[in-house]
Coordinates of N, CA, C and O in Angstrom, one line a residue:
M1 N 22.0 90.3 38.8 CA 21.8 89.2 39.7 C 20.3 88.8 39.6 O 19.4 89.7 39.7
A2 N 20.0 87.5 39.5 CA 18.6 87.1 39.4 C 17.9 87.2 40.7 O 18.6 87.1 41.8
D3 N 16.6 87.4 40.7 CA 15.8 87.4 42.0 C 15.7 86.0 42.6 O 15.7 85.9 43.8
L4 N 15.5 85.0 41.8 CA 15.5 83.6 42.2 C 16.6 82.9 41.5 O 16.7 82.9 40.3
E5 N 17.5 82.4 42.3 CA 18.7 81.7 41.8 C 18.8 80.3 42.4 O 18.9 80.2 43.6
I6 N 18.7 79.3 41.6 CA 18.8 77.9 42.0 C 20.1 77.3 41.5 O 20.4 77.4 40.3
K7 N 20.9 76.8 42.5 CA 22.3 76.4 42.1 C 22.5 74.9 42.5 O 22.3 74.6 43.7
N8 N 22.8 74.1 41.5 CA 23.2 72.7 41.7 C 22.2 72.0 42.6 O 22.6 71.2 43.5
L9 N 20.9 72.2 42.4 CA 19.8 71.6 43.3 C 19.7 70.1 43.0 O 19.4 69.7 41.9
H10 N 19.8 69.4 44.1 CA 19.6 67.9 44.2 C 18.4 67.7 45.2 O 18.6 68.2 46.3
V11 N 17.4 67.1 44.7 CA 16.2 66.9 45.6 C 15.8 65.4 45.5 O 15.7 64.8 44.5
S12 N 15.5 64.9 46.7 CA 15.0 63.5 46.8 C 13.6 63.5 47.5 O 13.3 64.3 48.3
A13 N 12.9 62.5 47.1 CA 11.6 62.2 47.7 C 11.5 60.7 48.0 O 11.8 59.9 47.1
E14 N 11.3 60.4 49.2 CA 11.3 59.0 49.6 C 12.5 58.2 49.2 O 12.5 57.1 48.6
D15 N 13.7 58.8 49.4 CA 15.0 58.2 49.1 C 15.3 58.1 47.6 O 16.2 57.3 47.2
K16 N 14.4 58.7 46.8 CA 14.7 58.6 45.3 C 15.1 60.0 44.8 O 14.3 61.0 45.0
E17 N 16.3 60.1 44.3 CA 16.7 61.4 43.8 C 15.9 61.8 42.5 O 15.9 61.0 41.5
I18 N 15.3 62.9 42.5 CA 14.5 63.4 41.4 C 15.2 64.5 40.6 O 15.3 64.5 39.4
L19 N 15.7 65.5 41.3 CA 16.4 66.6 40.7 C 17.9 66.3 40.9 O 18.3 66.0 42.1
K20 N 18.7 66.5 39.9 CA 20.1 66.1 39.9 C 21.0 67.2 39.4 O 21.4 67.1 38.3
G21 N 21.1 68.2 40.2 CA 22.0 69.3 39.8 C 21.4 70.4 38.9 O 22.1 70.9 38.0
L22 N 20.2 70.7 39.2 CA 19.5 71.7 38.4 C 19.9 73.1 38.7 O 20.2 73.5 39.9
N23 N 20.1 73.9 37.7 CA 20.4 75.3 37.8 C 19.4 76.2 37.1 O 19.0 75.8 36.0
L24 N 19.0 77.3 37.7 CA 18.0 78.1 37.1 C 18.1 79.5 37.7 O 18.3 79.7 38.9
E25 N 17.9 80.5 36.8 CA 17.9 81.9 37.3 C 16.6 82.6 36.7 O 16.3 82.4 35.6
V26 N 15.9 83.2 37.6 CA 14.6 83.9 37.3 C 14.7 85.3 37.8 O 14.9 85.5 39.0
S27 N 14.4 86.3 37.0 CA 14.2 87.7 37.5 C 12.8 88.1 37.3 O 12.0 87.6 36.5
R28 N 12.4 89.1 38.2 CA 11.1 89.6 38.1 C 10.7 90.1 36.7 O 11.6 90.7 36.0
G29 N 9.5 89.8 36.3 CA 9.1 90.2 35.0 C 9.4 89.2 33.9 O 8.8 89.3 32.8
E30 N 10.2 88.2 34.1 CA 10.4 87.2 33.1 C 9.4 86.1 33.2 O 8.8 85.9 34.3
V31 N 9.2 85.4 32.1 CA 8.3 84.3 32.1 C 9.1 83.1 31.7 O 9.8 83.1 30.6
H32 N 9.0 82.0 32.5 CA 9.7 80.8 32.2 C 8.7 79.7 32.1 O 7.8 79.6 32.9
A33 N 8.9 78.8 31.1 CA 8.0 77.6 31.0 C 8.9 76.4 31.1 O 9.9 76.3 30.4
L34 N 8.5 75.5 32.0 CA 9.2 74.2 32.2 C 8.4 73.2 31.5 O 7.2 73.0 31.8
M35 N 9.0 72.5 30.6 CA 8.3 71.4 29.9 C 9.0 70.1 30.0 O 10.3 70.1 30.1
G36 N 8.3 69.0 30.0 CA 9.0 67.7 30.0 C 8.0 66.7 30.3 O 6.8 66.9 30.6
P37 N 8.4 65.4 30.1 CA 7.4 64.3 30.3 C 7.1 64.2 31.8 O 7.7 64.7 32.6
N38 N 6.0 63.4 32.0 CA 5.6 63.1 33.4 C 6.8 62.4 34.1 O 7.6 61.7 33.5
G39 N 7.0 62.8 35.3 CA 8.1 62.3 36.1 C 9.4 62.9 35.9 O 10.4 62.4 36.5
S40 N 9.5 64.0 35.1 CA 10.8 64.6 34.9 C 11.3 65.6 35.9 O 12.4 66.1 35.9
G41 N 10.3 66.0 36.9 CA 10.7 66.8 38.0 C 10.2 68.2 38.0 O 10.6 69.0 38.8
K42 N 9.2 68.5 37.1 CA 8.6 69.9 37.1 C 8.0 70.3 38.4 O 8.2 71.3 38.9
S43 N 7.1 69.4 38.8 CA 6.4 69.6 40.1 C 7.3 69.6 41.3 O 7.2 70.3 42.2
T44 N 8.2 68.7 41.2 CA 9.3 68.6 42.3 C 10.0 69.9 42.4 O 10.2 70.4 43.5
L45 N 10.4 70.5 41.3 CA 11.1 71.8 41.3 C 10.2 72.8 42.0 O 10.7 73.6 42.9
A46 N 9.0 73.0 41.5 CA 8.1 74.0 42.1 C 7.9 73.8 43.6 O 7.9 74.7 44.3
N47 N 7.6 72.5 43.9 CA 7.4 72.2 45.4 C 8.7 72.5 46.2 O 8.6 72.9 47.3
S48 N 9.9 72.2 45.6 CA 11.1 72.5 46.3 C 11.3 74.0 46.5 O 11.8 74.4 47.6
I49 N 11.0 74.8 45.5 CA 11.1 76.2 45.6 C 10.3 76.7 46.8 O 10.7 77.6 47.5
M50 N 9.1 76.1 47.0 CA 8.2 76.5 48.0 C 8.5 75.8 49.4 O 7.8 76.1 50.3
G51 N 9.4 74.9 49.4 CA 9.8 74.2 50.7 C 8.8 73.1 51.1 O 8.6 72.9 52.3
H52 N 8.3 72.4 50.2 CA 7.4 71.3 50.6 C 8.1 70.3 51.5 O 9.2 69.9 51.3
P53 N 7.5 70.0 52.7 CA 8.1 69.2 53.7 C 8.4 67.7 53.3 O 9.2 67.1 54.0
S54 N 7.8 67.2 52.3 CA 8.1 65.8 51.9 C 9.3 65.7 51.0 O 9.7 64.6 50.7
L55 N 9.9 66.8 50.6 CA 11.0 66.8 49.8 C 12.3 67.1 50.6 O 12.3 67.9 51.5
E56 N 13.4 66.5 50.2 CA 14.7 66.7 50.9 C 15.7 67.3 49.9 O 16.0 66.6 48.9
V57 N 16.2 68.5 50.2 CA 17.2 69.1 49.4 C 18.5 68.4 49.9 O 18.9 68.7 51.0
T58 N 19.2 67.7 49.0 CA 20.4 66.9 49.5 C 21.7 67.7 49.1 O 22.7 67.4 49.6
D59 N 21.5 68.7 48.2 CA 22.7 69.5 47.7 C 22.2 70.7 47.0 O 21.0 70.7 46.5
G60 N 23.0 71.7 47.0 CA 22.6 72.9 46.2 C 21.9 73.9 47.1 O 21.7 73.7 48.3
S61 N 21.4 75.0 46.4 CA 20.7 76.0 47.2 C 19.7 76.7 46.4 O 19.7 76.7 45.1
I62 N 18.7 77.4 47.1 CA 17.7 78.2 46.5 C 17.8 79.6 47.2 O 17.6 79.7 48.4
D63 N 18.2 80.5 46.4 CA 18.4 81.9 46.8 C 17.3 82.8 46.3 O 17.0 82.7 45.1
F64 N 16.7 83.5 47.1 CA 15.6 84.5 46.7 C 15.9 85.8 47.3 O 16.1 86.0 48.5
D65 N 15.9 86.8 46.4 CA 16.3 88.2 46.8 C 17.6 88.3 47.6 O 17.7 89.0 48.6
G66 N 18.6 87.4 47.1 CA 19.9 87.5 47.7 C 20.0 86.7 49.1 O 21.1 86.7 49.6
E67 N 18.9 86.1 49.5 CA 18.9 85.3 50.7 C 18.8 83.8 50.4 O 18.0 83.4 49.6
D68 N 19.5 83.0 51.1 CA 19.4 81.5 51.0 C 18.1 81.1 51.7 O 18.0 81.2 52.9
V69 N 17.1 80.6 51.0 CA 15.9 80.1 51.6 C 15.7 78.6 51.6 O 14.7 78.1 51.9
T70 N 16.8 77.9 51.3 CA 16.8 76.5 51.1 C 16.2 75.8 52.4 O 15.5 74.8 52.3
E71 N 16.5 76.3 53.6 CA 16.0 75.7 54.8 C 14.8 76.5 55.4 O 14.3 76.1 56.4
S72 N 14.3 77.5 54.7 CA 13.1 78.3 55.2 C 11.8 77.5 55.0 O 11.7 76.6 54.2
S73 N 10.9 77.8 55.9 CA 9.6 77.1 55.9 C 8.8 77.7 54.7 O 9.1 78.8 54.2
P74 N 7.8 76.9 54.2 CA 6.9 77.4 53.2 C 6.3 78.8 53.5 O 6.2 79.7 52.6
D75 N 5.9 79.0 54.7 CA 5.3 80.2 55.2 C 6.3 81.4 55.1 O 6.0 82.4 54.6
E76 N 7.6 81.1 55.4 CA 8.6 82.2 55.3 C 8.8 82.5 53.9 O 9.0 83.7 53.5
R77 N 8.9 81.5 53.0 CA 9.0 81.8 51.6 C 7.9 82.6 51.0 O 8.1 83.5 50.2
S78 N 6.7 82.2 51.4 CA 5.5 82.9 50.9 C 5.5 84.4 51.4 O 5.3 85.3 50.6
R79 N 5.9 84.6 52.6 CA 5.9 86.0 53.2 C 7.0 86.8 52.5 O 6.9 88.0 52.4
A80 N 8.1 86.1 52.0 CA 9.2 86.8 51.3 C 8.8 87.3 49.9 O 9.4 88.1 49.4
G81 N 7.7 86.7 49.4 CA 7.2 87.0 48.1 C 7.2 86.0 47.0 O 7.0 86.3 45.8
L82 N 7.3 84.7 47.4 CA 7.1 83.6 46.5 C 5.7 83.2 46.5 O 5.1 83.1 47.5
F83 N 5.1 82.8 45.3 CA 3.8 82.4 45.2 C 3.7 81.2 44.2 O 4.4 81.2 43.2
M84 N 3.0 80.1 44.6 CA 2.8 79.0 43.7 C 1.4 78.7 43.5 O 0.6 78.6 44.4
A85 N 1.0 78.6 42.2 CA -0.3 78.2 41.8 C -0.3 76.7 41.7 O 0.7 76.1 41.3
F86 N -1.4 76.0 42.0 CA -1.4 74.6 42.0 C -2.1 74.0 40.8 O -3.0 74.6 40.3
Q87 N -1.7 72.8 40.4 CA -2.3 72.2 39.2 C -3.8 71.8 39.6 O -4.7 72.0 38.8
Y88 N -4.0 71.3 40.8 CA -5.3 71.0 41.3 C -5.6 71.7 42.6 O -5.4 71.0 43.7
P89 N -6.0 72.9 42.6 CA -6.3 73.6 43.8 C -7.4 72.9 44.7 O -8.3 72.3 44.1
V90 N -7.2 72.9 46.0 CA -8.1 72.2 46.9 C -9.3 73.1 47.1 O -9.3 74.3 47.3
A91 N -10.5 72.4 47.2 CA -11.8 73.0 47.6 C -11.8 73.1 49.1 O -11.4 72.2 49.8
V92 N -12.4 74.2 49.6 CA -12.6 74.4 51.0 C -14.1 74.8 51.3 O -14.4 75.9 51.4
P93 N -14.9 73.7 51.3 CA -16.3 74.1 51.6 C -16.5 74.7 53.0 O -15.8 74.3 53.9
G94 N -17.3 75.7 53.0 CA -17.6 76.4 54.3 C -16.8 77.7 54.4 O -17.1 78.5 55.3
V95 N -15.8 77.9 53.6 CA -15.0 79.1 53.7 C -15.2 79.9 52.4 O -14.9 79.4 51.3
T96 N -15.8 81.1 52.5 CA -16.0 81.9 51.3 C -14.7 82.4 50.7 O -13.8 82.6 51.4
V97 N -14.8 82.7 49.5 CA -13.7 83.3 48.8 C -13.3 84.7 49.5 O -12.1 84.9 49.8
A98 N -14.3 85.4 49.8 CA -14.0 86.7 50.5 C -13.3 86.5 51.8 O -12.3 87.2 52.1
K99 N -13.8 85.6 52.6 CA -13.2 85.3 53.9 C -11.7 84.9 53.8 O -10.8 85.3 54.5
Y100 N -11.5 84.0 52.8 CA -10.2 83.4 52.6 C -9.2 84.6 52.1 O -8.1 84.7 52.6
L101 N -9.7 85.4 51.1 CA -8.9 86.4 50.6 C -8.5 87.4 51.7 O -7.4 87.9 51.8
R102 N -9.5 87.8 52.5 CA -9.2 88.7 53.6 C -8.2 88.1 54.6 O -7.3 88.8 55.1
M103 N -8.3 86.8 54.8 CA -7.3 86.2 55.7 C -5.9 86.2 55.2 O -5.0 86.6 55.9
I104 N -5.8 85.9 53.9 CA -4.4 85.9 53.3 C -3.8 87.4 53.2 O -2.6 87.5 53.4
V105 N -4.7 88.3 52.9 CA -4.2 89.7 52.8 C -3.8 90.2 54.2 O -2.7 90.8 54.4
N106 N -4.5 89.8 55.2 CA -4.2 90.2 56.6 C -2.9 89.5 57.1 O -2.1 90.1 57.9
A107 N -2.7 88.3 56.7 CA -1.5 87.5 57.1 C -0.3 88.2 56.5 O 0.7 88.3 57.1
K108 N -0.4 88.6 55.2 CA 0.7 89.4 54.6 C 1.0 90.7 55.3 O 2.1 91.0 55.6
R109 N -0.1 91.4 55.7 CA 0.0 92.7 56.4 C 0.7 92.4 57.8 O 1.5 93.2 58.2
E110 N 0.2 91.4 58.4 CA 0.8 91.1 59.8 C 2.3 90.8 59.7 O 3.1 91.3 60.5
A111 N 2.7 90.1 58.6 CA 4.1 89.8 58.5 C 4.9 91.0 58.2 O 6.1 91.1 58.6
A112 N 4.3 92.0 57.6 CA 5.0 93.3 57.3 C 4.8 94.3 58.5 O 5.3 95.4 58.4
G113 N 4.2 93.9 59.6 CA 4.0 94.7 60.7 C 3.0 95.8 60.5 O 3.0 96.8 61.3
E114 N 2.1 95.5 59.6 CA 1.0 96.4 59.3 C -0.3 96.0 60.0 O -0.5 94.8 60.3
P115 N -1.2 96.9 60.3 CA -2.5 96.5 60.9 C -3.4 95.8 59.9 O -3.2 95.9 58.7
E116 N -4.4 95.1 60.4 CA -5.4 94.5 59.5 C -6.0 95.5 58.6 O -6.2 96.7 59.0
I117 N -6.3 95.1 57.4 CA -7.0 95.9 56.4 C -8.4 96.2 56.9 O -9.1 95.3 57.4
K118 N -8.8 97.4 56.7 CA -10.2 97.8 57.1 C -11.1 97.1 56.1 O -10.8 97.0 54.9
L119 N -12.3 96.7 56.6 CA -13.2 96.0 55.7 C -13.6 96.8 54.4 O -13.7 96.3 53.4
K120 N -13.8 98.1 54.6 CA -14.1 99.0 53.5 C -13.0 99.0 52.4 O -13.3 98.9 51.3
D121 N -11.7 99.1 52.9 CA -10.6 99.1 52.0 C -10.4 97.7 51.3 O -10.1 97.7 50.1
F122 N -10.6 96.6 52.1 CA -10.5 95.3 51.5 C -11.6 95.1 50.4 O -11.3 94.6 49.3
A123 N -12.8 95.5 50.7 CA -13.9 95.4 49.7 C -13.6 96.1 48.4 O -13.8 95.6 47.3
R124 N -13.1 97.3 48.6 CA -12.7 98.2 47.4 C -11.6 97.5 46.6 O -11.7 97.4 45.4
T125 N -10.5 97.1 47.3 CA -9.4 96.5 46.6 C -9.8 95.2 45.9 O -9.3 95.0 44.8
T126 N -10.5 94.4 46.6 CA -10.9 93.1 46.0 C -11.8 93.4 44.8 O -11.6 92.7 43.8
Q127 N -12.7 94.3 44.9 CA -13.6 94.5 43.8 C -12.9 95.1 42.6 O -13.1 94.6 41.5
E128 N -11.9 95.9 42.8 CA -11.0 96.4 41.7 C -10.3 95.3 41.0 O -10.2 95.2 39.8
A129 N -9.7 94.3 41.8 CA -9.0 93.2 41.3 C -10.0 92.3 40.5 O -9.6 91.8 39.5
M130 N -11.1 92.1 41.0 CA -12.1 91.2 40.4 C -12.6 91.9 39.1 O -12.7 91.2 38.0
E131 N -12.8 93.1 39.0 CA -13.1 93.8 37.8 C -12.0 93.7 36.8 O -12.3 93.5 35.6
M132 N -10.8 93.9 37.2 CA -9.6 93.8 36.3 C -9.6 92.5 35.6 O -9.2 92.4 34.4
M133 N -10.0 91.4 36.3 CA -10.0 90.1 35.7 C -11.4 89.6 35.2 O -11.5 88.4 34.9
D134 N -12.3 90.5 35.2 CA -13.7 90.2 34.7 C -14.3 89.0 35.5 O -14.9 88.1 34.9
I135 N -14.2 89.0 36.8 CA -14.7 88.0 37.7 C -16.0 88.6 38.3 O -16.1 89.7 38.8
P136 N -17.1 87.9 38.1 CA -18.4 88.3 38.7 C -18.4 88.6 40.2 O -17.7 87.9 40.9
R137 N -19.2 89.6 40.6 CA -19.2 90.0 42.0 C -19.6 88.8 42.9 O -19.1 88.7 44.1
D138 N -20.5 88.0 42.5 CA -21.0 86.8 43.4 C -19.9 85.8 43.6 O -20.1 84.9 44.5
F139 N -18.8 85.8 42.9 CA -17.7 84.9 43.1 C -17.2 85.0 44.5 O -16.9 83.9 45.1
S140 N -17.2 86.1 45.1 CA -16.6 86.3 46.5 C -17.5 85.6 47.5 O -17.0 85.3 48.6
S141 N -18.8 85.3 47.3 CA -19.6 84.7 48.3 C -19.6 83.2 48.1 O -20.2 82.5 49.0
R142 N -19.0 82.7 47.1 CA -18.9 81.2 46.9 C -17.9 80.6 47.8 O -17.0 81.3 48.2
Y143 N -18.0 79.3 48.1 CA -17.0 78.6 48.9 C -15.8 78.4 48.1 O -15.9 78.0 46.9
L144 N -14.6 78.5 48.7 CA -13.3 78.5 48.0 C -13.2 77.2 47.2 O -13.1 76.1 47.7
N145 N -13.1 77.4 45.9 CA -12.9 76.3 44.9 C -13.9 75.2 44.9 O -13.8 74.2 44.2
D146 N -15.0 75.3 45.7 CA -16.0 74.3 45.8 C -16.9 74.3 44.7 O -17.7 75.3 44.5
G147 N -16.9 73.3 43.8 CA -17.7 73.3 42.6 C -17.2 74.2 41.5 O -17.9 74.4 40.5
F148 N -16.0 74.8 41.7 CA -15.4 75.6 40.6 C -15.0 74.8 39.4 O -14.5 73.7 39.6
S149 N -15.1 75.4 38.2 CA -14.6 74.8 37.0 C -13.1 74.9 37.1 O -12.6 75.7 37.9
G150 N -12.4 74.2 36.2 CA -10.9 74.4 36.1 C -10.5 75.9 35.9 O -9.6 76.4 36.5
G151 N -11.2 76.5 35.0 CA -11.0 77.9 34.7 C -11.2 78.9 35.9 O -10.5 79.8 36.1
E152 N -12.3 78.6 36.6 CA -12.6 79.4 37.8 C -11.6 79.2 38.9 O -11.2 80.2 39.6
K153 N -11.0 78.0 39.0 CA -10.0 77.8 40.0 C -8.7 78.6 39.6 O -8.1 79.2 40.5
K154 N -8.4 78.7 38.3 CA -7.3 79.5 37.9 C -7.5 80.9 38.1 O -6.6 81.7 38.5
R155 N -8.7 81.4 37.8 CA -9.1 82.8 38.1 C -9.0 83.1 39.6 O -8.5 84.2 39.9
M156 N -9.3 82.2 40.4 CA -9.2 82.4 41.9 C -7.7 82.6 42.2 O -7.4 83.4 43.0
E157 N -6.9 81.8 41.7 CA -5.4 81.9 41.9 C -4.9 83.2 41.4 O -4.1 83.9 42.0
M158 N -5.4 83.7 40.2 CA -5.0 84.9 39.7 C -5.5 86.1 40.6 O -4.7 87.1 40.8
L159 N -6.6 85.9 41.2 CA -7.1 87.0 42.1 C -6.3 87.0 43.3 O -5.9 88.1 43.8
Q160 N -5.9 85.9 43.8 CA -4.9 85.8 45.0 C -3.6 86.6 44.6 O -3.1 87.4 45.4
M161 N -3.1 86.3 43.5 CA -1.9 86.9 43.1 C -2.1 88.5 43.0 O -1.2 89.2 43.4
A162 N -3.2 88.9 42.4 CA -3.5 90.3 42.3 C -3.5 91.0 43.6 O -3.1 92.1 43.8
L163 N -4.0 90.3 44.6 CA -4.1 90.9 46.0 C -2.8 90.8 46.8 O -2.5 91.7 47.5
L164 N -2.1 89.7 46.6 CA -0.9 89.5 47.4 C 0.3 90.2 46.7 O 1.3 90.5 47.4
K165 N 0.3 90.4 45.4 CA 1.4 91.0 44.7 C 2.7 90.3 45.0 O 3.7 91.0 45.5
P166 N 2.8 89.0 44.7 CA 4.1 88.3 45.0 C 5.2 88.9 44.1 O 5.0 89.5 43.1
K167 N 6.5 88.7 44.6 CA 7.6 89.1 43.7 C 7.8 88.2 42.6 O 8.1 88.6 41.5
I168 N 7.6 86.9 42.8 CA 7.7 85.9 41.8 C 6.6 84.8 42.0 O 6.4 84.4 43.2
A169 N 5.9 84.5 41.0 CA 4.9 83.4 41.0 C 5.2 82.3 40.1 O 5.8 82.5 39.0

């Protein structure tokens, strides 16, 4: 059984049907590439999997880890272990990378009923993840995606994934 199973998914945006009976199975460790022309539904599928509120699932289901998440909030899906990287990540001036990363790590811990991560443990874990991806130490004191190059934004998302350890990204 696949970890993510999409069955007969029909999705509309602003009363226009975009996905028309899509089926997909994804298991942990697999890599899938979705390719197609502009407007073919690639982003709609990704946003549907994450529960974007502007999209309406009119038929079908999205099952993750054996649970139907079709009606779940984006937050619930994220806490269950789904992660989505964005084509154009948003800049958040005034919020440092370190502060943001600690917030998301603690949100995941809170959802699991665990206490906040100690600052010393967070610093060590983050530094190890940054070293693994060859990210300079000063990266953590920069504002989130503010003035980042495209590659730096992608590295930021990879750092988030390394810390959150989603089941499927």
